[in-house]
Coordinates of C-alpha atoms in Angstrom, one line a residue:
M260 CA -22.6 -0.8 -32.2
A261 CA -26.2 -1.0 -33.3
P262 CA -27.1 1.1 -36.3
D263 CA -28.5 4.6 -35.8
A264 CA -32.0 3.1 -35.6
G265 CA -30.9 1.5 -32.4
T266 CA -30.2 4.8 -30.7
A267 CA -32.9 7.0 -29.2
E268 CA -34.7 8.5 -32.2
S269 CA -35.8 11.9 -31.0
S270 CA -34.7 14.4 -28.4
K271 CA -37.9 13.7 -26.3
S272 CA -37.3 9.9 -26.5
A273 CA -33.7 10.4 -25.6
R274 CA -34.7 12.4 -22.5
L275 CA -37.2 9.7 -21.5
V276 CA -34.6 7.0 -21.9
L277 CA -32.1 8.9 -19.8
L278 CA -34.7 9.7 -17.2
T279 CA -35.6 6.0 -17.0
L280 CA -32.0 4.7 -16.7
A281 CA -31.1 7.5 -14.2
A282 CA -34.1 6.6 -12.1
G283 CA -33.0 3.0 -12.1
Q284 CA -29.5 4.0 -10.9
F285 CA -31.0 6.3 -8.3
L286 CA -33.2 3.5 -6.9
M287 CA -30.3 1.0 -6.7
A288 CA -28.1 3.5 -4.8
L289 CA -30.9 4.7 -2.5
D290 CA -31.0 1.4 -0.5
S291 CA -27.3 1.9 0.4
S292 CA -28.0 4.9 2.6
V293 CA -31.7 5.5 3.1
M294 CA -32.1 3.3 6.2
N295 CA -28.8 4.0 7.9
V296 CA -30.5 6.7 10.0
S297 CA -33.4 4.4 10.9
I298 CA -31.7 1.1 11.9
A299 CA -32.9 1.2 15.5
T300 CA -36.5 2.0 14.4
V301 CA -36.5 -0.8 11.9
A302 CA -35.1 -3.2 14.4
E303 CA -37.8 -2.4 16.9
D304 CA -40.6 -2.7 14.3
V305 CA -39.6 -6.1 13.0
G306 CA -38.7 -7.5 16.5
T307 CA -35.0 -7.9 16.1
T308 CA -31.8 -6.2 17.2
V309 CA -29.7 -3.4 15.6
T310 CA -27.2 -6.1 14.7
G311 CA -29.9 -8.0 12.8
V312 CA -30.8 -5.0 10.7
Q313 CA -27.1 -4.3 10.0
G314 CA -26.8 -7.9 9.0
A315 CA -29.6 -7.4 6.4
I316 CA -27.7 -4.4 5.0
T317 CA -24.5 -6.4 4.8
A318 CA -26.4 -9.3 3.1
Y319 CA -27.8 -6.9 0.5
T320 CA -24.2 -5.7 -0.3
L321 CA -23.0 -9.4 -0.5
V322 CA -25.8 -10.5 -2.8
M323 CA -25.0 -7.6 -5.2
A324 CA -21.3 -8.3 -5.1
M325 CA -21.8 -12.1 -5.7
F326 CA -24.1 -11.8 -8.6
M327 CA -23.0 -8.7 -10.4
I328 CA -20.8 -10.4 -13.0
P329 CA -23.3 -13.2 -13.8
G330 CA -25.9 -10.5 -13.9
G331 CA -23.9 -8.7 -16.6
K332 CA -23.8 -11.9 -18.6
A333 CA -27.5 -12.3 -18.3
G334 CA -28.0 -9.3 -20.6
A335 CA -26.1 -11.2 -23.4
L336 CA -28.4 -14.2 -22.8
I337 CA -31.8 -12.6 -22.7
G338 CA -31.2 -9.1 -23.9
R339 CA -30.1 -6.0 -22.0
K340 CA -33.6 -4.4 -22.0
R341 CA -35.2 -7.6 -20.8
A342 CA -32.6 -8.1 -18.1
F343 CA -33.3 -4.5 -17.0
M344 CA -37.0 -4.9 -16.9
I345 CA -36.9 -8.4 -15.2
G346 CA -34.5 -6.9 -12.6
C347 CA -36.9 -4.1 -11.9
V348 CA -39.8 -6.5 -11.4
I349 CA -37.6 -8.6 -9.0
Y350 CA -36.5 -5.5 -7.2
G351 CA -40.0 -4.2 -6.9
C352 CA -41.2 -7.5 -5.4
G353 CA -38.3 -7.2 -2.9
S354 CA -39.3 -3.6 -2.0
L355 CA -42.9 -4.6 -1.5
T356 CA -41.9 -7.6 0.6
T357 CA -39.7 -5.3 2.7
A358 CA -42.4 -2.8 3.2
L359 CA -44.7 -5.5 4.6
A360 CA -42.1 -7.5 6.5
P361 CA -43.3 -8.6 9.9
N362 CA -40.0 -10.0 11.0
L363 CA -36.3 -10.2 10.2
S364 CA -36.6 -13.4 8.0
V365 CA -39.0 -11.7 5.6
L366 CA -36.9 -8.5 5.7
L367 CA -33.9 -10.6 4.7
L368 CA -35.8 -12.2 1.8
G369 CA -37.1 -8.9 0.5
W370 CA -34.3 -6.4 1.2
S371 CA -31.2 -8.5 1.1
F372 CA -32.0 -11.3 -1.4
L373 CA -34.7 -10.1 -3.9
E374 CA -33.5 -6.5 -4.1
G375 CA -29.9 -7.7 -4.3
I376 CA -30.7 -10.0 -7.2
G377 CA -32.7 -7.3 -8.9
A378 CA -29.8 -4.8 -8.5
A379 CA -27.3 -7.4 -10.0
L380 CA -29.5 -7.5 -13.2
I381 CA -30.3 -3.8 -13.4
L382 CA -26.9 -2.1 -12.9
P383 CA -24.9 -3.9 -15.6
A384 CA -27.9 -3.6 -18.0
I385 CA -27.9 0.2 -17.4
V386 CA -24.3 0.5 -18.6
A387 CA -25.1 -1.5 -21.8
L388 CA -28.4 0.3 -22.5
V389 CA -26.7 3.7 -22.4
A390 CA -24.3 2.4 -25.0
S391 CA -27.1 1.1 -27.2
N392 CA -29.3 4.2 -26.9
F393 CA -26.8 7.1 -27.3
A394 CA -24.3 7.9 -30.0
T395 CA -20.7 7.7 -28.9
E396 CA -20.2 11.5 -28.6
R397 CA -23.3 11.8 -26.4
R398 CA -22.4 9.0 -24.0
P399 CA -20.2 11.0 -21.6
A400 CA -23.1 13.3 -20.7
A401 CA -25.5 10.3 -20.5
Y402 CA -23.2 8.3 -18.3
G403 CA -22.4 11.4 -16.2
L404 CA -26.1 12.0 -15.4
V405 CA -26.8 8.3 -14.7
A406 CA -23.8 8.1 -12.3
A407 CA -24.7 11.4 -10.7
A408 CA -28.2 10.1 -10.0
G409 CA -26.7 7.2 -8.0
A410 CA -24.4 9.5 -6.1
V411 CA -27.2 12.0 -5.3
A412 CA -29.3 9.0 -4.0
I413 CA -26.5 8.2 -1.5
A414 CA -26.3 11.9 -0.5
V415 CA -30.1 12.4 0.0
G416 CA -30.8 8.9 1.3
P417 CA -30.4 9.9 5.0
L418 CA -32.7 12.9 4.4
I419 CA -35.4 10.8 2.8
G420 CA -35.0 8.1 5.5
G421 CA -35.1 10.7 8.2
V422 CA -38.3 12.4 6.9
A423 CA -40.0 9.0 6.4
T424 CA -39.1 7.7 9.8
T425 CA -39.8 10.9 11.7
Y426 CA -43.2 11.8 10.2
F427 CA -44.5 8.6 8.7
S428 CA -42.8 5.1 8.8
W429 CA -39.7 3.6 7.3
R430 CA -42.0 1.2 5.4
W431 CA -43.1 4.1 3.2
V432 CA -39.6 4.3 1.8
F433 CA -39.9 0.8 0.3
A434 CA -43.5 1.4 -0.7
G435 CA -42.3 4.5 -2.6
E436 CA -39.7 2.3 -4.3
V437 CA -42.5 0.0 -5.6
V438 CA -44.2 3.1 -7.1
M439 CA -40.9 4.2 -8.6
V440 CA -40.3 0.7 -10.1
L441 CA -43.8 0.8 -11.7
G442 CA -42.9 4.2 -13.3
I443 CA -39.6 2.8 -14.6
L444 CA -41.4 -0.1 -16.2
V445 CA -43.9 2.2 -17.9
L446 CA -41.2 4.5 -19.2
G447 CA -39.0 1.5 -20.1
R448 CA -40.8 0.9 -23.4
H449 CA -38.9 3.9 -24.9
I450 CA -35.6 2.1 -24.4
A451 CA -34.0 0.6 -27.5
D452 CA -32.3 -2.7 -27.0
A453 CA -29.1 -3.7 -28.6
P454 CA -29.2 -6.8 -30.9
I455 CA -28.4 -9.9 -29.0
G456 CA -26.7 -12.0 -31.7
E457 CA -25.8 -15.6 -30.9
R458 CA -27.0 -16.5 -27.5
P459 CA -24.1 -17.9 -25.5
R460 CA -24.3 -20.6 -22.9
I461 CA -23.9 -19.5 -19.3
D462 CA -20.6 -20.5 -17.7
L463 CA -21.9 -22.1 -14.4
V464 CA -18.4 -22.9 -13.1
G465 CA -17.2 -19.3 -13.7
A466 CA -20.4 -17.9 -12.2
T467 CA -19.9 -20.0 -9.1
L468 CA -16.2 -19.0 -8.7
S469 CA -16.8 -15.3 -9.3
A470 CA -19.7 -15.2 -6.9
L471 CA -17.9 -17.1 -4.1
G472 CA -14.6 -15.1 -4.7
L473 CA -16.2 -11.6 -4.6
G474 CA -18.7 -12.6 -1.9
I475 CA -16.1 -14.0 0.5
F476 CA -13.7 -11.1 -0.1
V477 CA -16.4 -8.5 0.5
Y478 CA -17.7 -10.4 3.6
G479 CA -14.2 -10.3 5.1
V480 CA -13.9 -6.6 4.5
L481 CA -17.4 -5.9 6.0
R482 CA -16.5 -7.8 9.2
S483 CA -13.1 -6.1 9.6
D484 CA -14.5 -3.5 12.0
E485 CA -15.8 -6.3 14.3
W486 CA -12.9 -8.7 13.9
G487 CA -9.9 -6.5 13.2
W488 CA -7.9 -6.2 10.0
F489 CA -4.9 -8.2 11.0
Q490 CA -4.6 -8.4 14.8
P491 CA -7.8 -10.2 16.0
K492 CA -9.8 -8.2 18.5
P493 CA -10.7 -9.8 21.9
D494 CA -13.2 -12.8 21.4
A495 CA -13.0 -12.3 17.6
P496 CA -12.4 -15.4 15.4
S497 CA -8.8 -16.0 14.2
W498 CA -6.5 -18.6 12.7
L499 CA -2.8 -18.9 13.4
G500 CA -3.1 -15.7 15.5
V501 CA -4.3 -13.7 12.5
S502 CA -7.8 -12.2 12.2
L503 CA -10.3 -14.1 10.1
T504 CA -10.7 -11.0 7.9
V505 CA -7.3 -11.6 6.4
W506 CA -8.0 -15.3 5.6
L507 CA -11.4 -14.5 4.0
M508 CA -9.9 -11.8 1.8
L509 CA -7.1 -14.1 0.8
A510 CA -9.5 -16.9 0.1
G511 CA -11.7 -14.5 -2.0
L512 CA -8.6 -13.4 -4.0
L513 CA -7.6 -17.0 -4.6
L514 CA -11.1 -17.8 -5.9
V515 CA -11.1 -14.7 -8.2
W516 CA -7.7 -15.9 -9.6
L517 CA -9.1 -19.4 -10.2
F518 CA -12.1 -17.7 -11.9
L519 CA -9.8 -15.8 -14.3
R520 CA -7.7 -19.0 -15.0
W521 CA -10.9 -20.9 -15.7
E522 CA -12.1 -18.1 -18.1
A523 CA -8.8 -18.2 -20.0
R524 CA -9.1 -22.0 -20.3
L525 CA -12.6 -21.6 -21.8
V526 CA -11.3 -19.1 -24.4
V527 CA -8.5 -21.5 -25.4
R528 CA -11.1 -24.2 -25.9
H529 CA -13.2 -21.8 -28.0
R530 CA -16.1 -21.8 -25.5
E531 CA -18.0 -18.8 -24.2
P532 CA -16.5 -17.3 -21.0
L533 CA -18.4 -15.3 -18.4
V534 CA -15.9 -12.5 -18.8
D535 CA -13.3 -12.4 -21.6
P536 CA -9.9 -12.3 -19.8
D537 CA -8.5 -10.3 -22.8
M538 CA -10.7 -7.4 -21.6
L539 CA -8.5 -7.1 -18.5
R540 CA -5.4 -6.6 -20.7
N541 CA -7.1 -3.5 -22.2
K542 CA -5.2 -0.5 -20.8
Q543 CA -8.1 1.9 -21.2
L544 CA -10.6 -0.4 -19.6
T545 CA -8.4 -1.3 -16.6
G546 CA -7.6 2.4 -16.2
G547 CA -11.3 3.3 -16.1
L548 CA -12.0 0.4 -13.7
T549 CA -9.2 1.5 -11.4
M550 CA -10.5 5.0 -11.3
F551 CA -14.0 3.7 -10.5
F552 CA -12.5 1.7 -7.6
F553 CA -10.7 4.7 -6.1
Q554 CA -13.7 7.0 -6.7
Y555 CA -16.1 4.8 -4.8
L556 CA -13.6 4.1 -2.0
V557 CA -13.1 7.8 -1.3
Q558 CA -16.8 8.6 -2.0
M559 CA -18.2 6.0 0.5
G560 CA -15.6 6.8 3.0
V561 CA -16.7 10.5 2.9
F562 CA -20.3 9.5 3.2
F563 CA -19.4 7.5 6.3
V564 CA -17.3 10.1 8.0
V565 CA -19.3 13.3 7.4
P566 CA -22.7 12.1 8.6
L567 CA -21.0 10.7 11.8
Y568 CA -19.5 14.2 12.4
L569 CA -22.8 15.9 11.9
S570 CA -25.1 13.5 13.7
V571 CA -22.9 12.2 16.6
A572 CA -20.2 14.9 17.2
L573 CA -22.6 17.8 16.7
G574 CA -25.8 16.0 17.6
L575 CA -27.8 17.0 14.5
S576 CA -31.0 15.2 13.7
A577 CA -31.3 13.0 10.6
L578 CA -33.1 15.8 8.8
K579 CA -30.5 18.4 9.5
T580 CA -27.7 16.0 8.7
G581 CA -29.2 15.2 5.3
A582 CA -29.7 18.9 4.6
R583 CA -26.1 19.7 5.4
I584 CA -25.0 17.0 2.9
L585 CA -27.1 18.5 0.0
P586 CA -24.5 21.0 -1.2
L587 CA -22.5 18.0 -2.5
S588 CA -25.4 17.1 -4.8
L589 CA -25.4 20.5 -6.4
T590 CA -21.8 20.6 -7.6
L591 CA -22.0 16.9 -8.4
L592 CA -24.9 17.3 -10.8
A593 CA -23.5 20.5 -12.2
A594 CA -20.1 18.9 -13.1
A595 CA -21.6 15.6 -14.4
V596 CA -24.0 17.4 -16.8
L597 CA -22.2 20.6 -17.7
I598 CA -18.7 19.3 -18.4
P599 CA -19.8 17.1 -21.3
R600 CA -22.1 19.8 -22.6
F601 CA -19.7 22.8 -22.6
F602 CA -16.4 20.9 -23.0
P603 CA -17.3 18.0 -25.4
D604 CA -13.8 17.7 -26.7
V605 CA -11.9 18.0 -23.4
S606 CA -9.3 15.4 -22.5
P607 CA -10.9 12.7 -20.3
R608 CA -7.5 12.3 -18.5
R609 CA -7.4 15.9 -17.6
V610 CA -11.0 15.9 -16.3
V611 CA -10.3 12.8 -14.2
R612 CA -7.1 14.3 -12.8
L613 CA -8.9 17.5 -11.9
G614 CA -11.7 15.5 -10.3
I615 CA -9.3 13.5 -8.1
L616 CA -7.6 16.7 -7.1
A617 CA -11.0 18.2 -6.1
L618 CA -11.7 15.0 -4.0
L619 CA -8.2 15.4 -2.4
A620 CA -8.7 19.1 -1.7
G621 CA -12.2 18.5 -0.2
A622 CA -10.8 15.8 2.2
V623 CA -7.8 18.0 3.2
V624 CA -10.0 21.1 3.8
L625 CA -12.4 19.2 5.9
M626 CA -9.6 17.6 7.9
A627 CA -8.1 21.0 8.6
A628 CA -11.4 22.5 9.5
L629 CA -12.4 19.8 12.0
D630 CA -12.2 21.1 15.6
A631 CA -14.0 20.5 18.9
D632 CA -15.5 24.0 18.7
A633 CA -16.4 23.9 15.0
G634 CA -20.0 23.9 13.8
A635 CA -21.9 22.2 11.0
E636 CA -21.1 25.0 8.5
I637 CA -17.5 23.8 8.1
V638 CA -18.6 20.9 5.9
T639 CA -20.1 23.1 3.2
V640 CA -17.0 24.1 1.2
P641 CA -15.4 20.6 1.5
L642 CA -18.6 18.9 0.3
L643 CA -18.9 21.4 -2.6
L644 CA -15.3 20.4 -3.6
I645 CA -16.0 16.7 -3.2
G646 CA -19.2 16.9 -5.2
L647 CA -17.3 18.7 -8.0
G648 CA -14.7 15.9 -8.0
M649 CA -17.3 13.1 -8.0
G650 CA -19.2 14.8 -10.8
A651 CA -16.1 15.3 -12.9
L652 CA -15.3 11.6 -12.6
A653 CA -18.9 10.6 -13.3
S654 CA -18.9 12.6 -16.5
Q655 CA -16.0 10.6 -18.1
L656 CA -15.5 7.2 -16.5
G657 CA -18.6 5.4 -17.8
S658 CA -17.8 6.4 -21.4
V659 CA -14.1 5.5 -21.0
T660 CA -14.8 1.9 -19.9
V661 CA -17.5 1.1 -22.5
S662 CA -15.7 2.8 -25.4
A663 CA -12.7 0.6 -24.7
V664 CA -14.3 -2.6 -26.0
P665 CA -16.8 -3.6 -28.7
E666 CA -20.3 -2.8 -27.8
A667 CA -21.3 -6.5 -27.7
Q668 CA -19.2 -6.7 -24.5
S669 CA -20.9 -3.6 -22.9
A670 CA -23.0 -5.7 -20.6
E671 CA -20.0 -7.7 -19.5
V672 CA -18.2 -4.4 -18.8
G673 CA -21.2 -3.3 -16.8
G674 CA -21.0 -6.4 -14.6
V675 CA -17.3 -6.0 -14.0
Q676 CA -17.6 -2.2 -13.5
N677 CA -20.3 -2.6 -10.9
A678 CA -18.4 -5.4 -9.1
V679 CA -15.3 -3.1 -8.9
T680 CA -17.4 -0.1 -7.6
N681 CA -19.0 -2.5 -5.0
L682 CA -15.5 -3.5 -3.8
G683 CA -14.4 0.1 -3.6
A684 CA -17.5 1.1 -1.7
S685 CA -17.1 -1.8 0.8
I686 CA -13.4 -1.2 1.4
G687 CA -13.9 2.6 1.6
T688 CA -16.6 2.3 4.4
A689 CA -14.7 -0.4 6.3
L690 CA -11.3 1.3 6.0
A691 CA -12.7 4.7 7.1
G692 CA -14.5 3.1 10.0
S693 CA -11.7 1.0 11.3
I694 CA -9.1 3.8 11.1
M695 CA -11.4 6.1 12.8
I696 CA -12.2 3.7 15.7
A697 CA -8.6 2.7 16.1
T698 CA -7.4 6.3 16.3
L699 CA -10.3 7.2 18.6
T700 CA -9.4 4.4 21.0
T701 CA -5.7 5.3 21.1
S702 CA -6.5 9.0 21.6
F703 CA -9.1 8.4 24.3
L704 CA -6.8 6.0 26.3
T705 CA -3.9 8.4 26.0
S706 CA -6.0 11.3 27.3
V707 CA -7.3 9.1 30.2
E708 CA -3.8 7.9 31.1
Q709 CA -2.4 11.4 31.2
N710 CA -5.2 12.9 33.3
P711 CA -4.4 12.9 37.0
A712 CA -8.0 13.5 37.9
I713 CA -8.9 10.0 36.9
P714 CA -8.1 7.2 39.5
A715 CA -5.7 4.5 38.5
A716 CA -8.4 1.8 39.0
V717 CA -10.6 3.6 36.4
K718 CA -7.7 3.9 34.0
S719 CA -7.0 0.2 34.2
Q720 CA -10.6 -0.7 33.7
A721 CA -10.9 1.7 30.7
T722 CA -7.8 0.2 29.1
V723 CA -9.2 -3.4 29.4
E724 CA -12.7 -2.5 28.2
L725 CA -11.6 -0.4 25.2
Q726 CA -9.0 -2.8 23.8
S727 CA -11.7 -4.1 21.3
G728 CA -12.3 -0.5 20.1
A729 CA -13.9 2.5 21.6
P730 CA -17.5 3.1 20.4
F731 CA -18.2 6.4 18.5
L732 CA -20.4 8.0 21.2
S733 CA -22.0 11.4 21.3
D734 CA -21.5 13.5 24.5
A735 CA -25.1 12.8 25.5
Q736 CA -24.7 9.0 25.1
L737 CA -21.4 9.0 27.1
K738 CA -22.9 11.3 29.8
S739 CA -25.8 8.9 30.2
A740 CA -23.5 5.9 30.5
L741 CA -21.3 7.7 33.1
D742 CA -24.3 8.7 35.2
E743 CA -25.6 5.1 35.2
A744 CA -22.2 4.0 36.4
G745 CA -22.3 6.5 39.2
T746 CA -19.1 8.3 38.1
S747 CA -18.1 11.4 40.0
T748 CA -18.5 14.8 38.3
E749 CA -14.8 15.4 37.9
V750 CA -14.1 12.0 36.3
A751 CA -17.2 12.3 34.1
Q752 CA -16.1 15.7 32.8
A753 CA -12.5 14.4 32.1
A754 CA -14.0 11.5 30.2
L755 CA -16.3 13.8 28.2
D756 CA -13.3 16.0 27.3
A757 CA -11.3 13.0 26.3
N758 CA -14.1 11.7 24.2
T759 CA -14.6 15.0 22.4
D760 CA -10.9 15.2 21.4
A761 CA -10.7 11.5 20.5
R762 CA -13.7 11.8 18.2
I763 CA -12.0 14.6 16.3
D764 CA -8.8 12.7 16.1
G765 CA -10.6 9.7 14.7
L766 CA -12.4 11.6 12.1
R767 CA -9.2 13.4 11.0
A768 CA -7.4 10.1 10.7
A769 CA -10.1 8.6 8.5
L770 CA -10.1 11.7 6.3
A771 CA -6.3 11.6 6.1
V772 CA -6.5 8.0 4.8
L773 CA -9.1 9.0 2.2
A774 CA -6.9 11.9 1.1
L775 CA -3.9 9.6 0.7
T776 CA -6.1 7.2 -1.3
A777 CA -7.1 10.1 -3.6
L778 CA -3.4 11.0 -4.0
L779 CA -2.6 7.4 -4.8
A780 CA -5.2 7.4 -7.5
L781 CA -3.4 10.1 -9.4
F782 CA -0.6 7.6 -10.2
F783 CA -3.0 5.5 -12.2
T784 CA -4.6 8.2 -14.4
H785 CA -2.1 7.7 -17.2
R786 CA -4.3 4.8 -18.4
I787 CA -7.2 7.2 -19.1
P788 CA -7.2 8.3 -22.8
T789 CA -6.6 12.0 -23.7
T790 CA -9.2 12.1 -26.5
Q791 CA -13.0 11.7 -26.4
P792 CA -14.4 8.6 -28.3
R793 CA -15.9 9.8 -31.6
S794 CA -16.4 6.7 -33.7
T795 CA -19.1 4.1 -33.2
E796 CA -16.5 1.5 -34.1
P797 CA -14.9 -0.4 -31.2
R798 CA -11.6 1.0 -30.0
G799 CA -8.5 -1.1 -30.3
R800 CA -7.1 -2.9 -27.4
G801 CA -4.3 -1.0 -25.7

């Protein structure tokens, strides 16, 4: 680690550094959720379709996934602070471009490409800069607050997007991001950079292999809802009778394996790898990365399911939906900040296990409370529990991963860590969505088949049309579609009842999968250490 002079020198300076890095994390996470409630408005404004805007969101995720590991290495080449500041400038240019975008092409350039590249530089640098600005014993609290800022951004994103779209324009969100970037750049002068040491050469082959591997894998996951996970949906691309999703994921994994083999070859030849393969033999580091993966999988699955229940099943506005999700932010922030402060010597393993149990409990309570006659109030207690679990994990995992290796590798750890969280988030959203739609389709068709009021011809037509997956429709949307089709009152009511029950079944199934995932995560917690890091010396490899 850098000497004490390299850490934040005063309490005021430390707070400013923490505020700056937390603001950076908040900004990066905001784009993942802020426009989800405004997709139709954005599409109309830039003269494209909803699919086009969803493609821009997908492309942003892909760019981040592809360049996260090379972005982590950039910090070792040009300095962590410089990588952070350059990333902010690129991100700010992307936000300004998006705010002024007249069409989809410009939107893709600003939102998907420039902001994605900026995020790939900023996120790994944040991990390294916390390590270089805070003493070892203060890092759990610092990492906890930074991670909490990102999670809060995802939670309040729909509320911010809803307010901006309802009362102003979605463009003001991105204009606000430009202002926020300028503030971060001004405050960034308080950040202490870690010494760079010998500047390594960039591994172009490794960068290409990692970018292609992670990008192709994530793309396959993101298209699973449209193509199917294994059995191809009607008119979806396939090869040898298997959905293209499977082949893309396998191709991505193969490229990642080739990347690791290439990195090992570089080490044998005493050349600088993009990621040292020995890091992945570190028990503590892989334990922390595994927990990050599970946390983001469950977290993003919840952030997919709960807003759907509130906005579609209950018909709440974007503003009311965002307000109902806010309780999660309260316990998340409280746990992330207060656990390190009041329990500085607590076992990280114990906190992580309790955090996962809180996630599990929240998912189970919400699953049990879901009912066709239930109101929005049923999400409050489960979200408080889920926020508590997320905050507990945030308070420990960042420190666990960085303290597992020498500080010189903290930027590399940041790149790998953010690549893993990106994978977890993508899989969590896709898995929750596909399970929910598959269950909804099965439940809806079963209800229709068993209802004698629905004519056989209608049943046959419904079966054919819904084989590719029933859409998640509100009662108002379905009623409008049925009225346009000239359906009789009796058949329409039967379809509405079937849709109401099927929606709940789909949501419950998605939550059940997330609960099982949280339970599975408990089996990997033995890799988390039982003692807090206290020394500035690098921890031994385990």
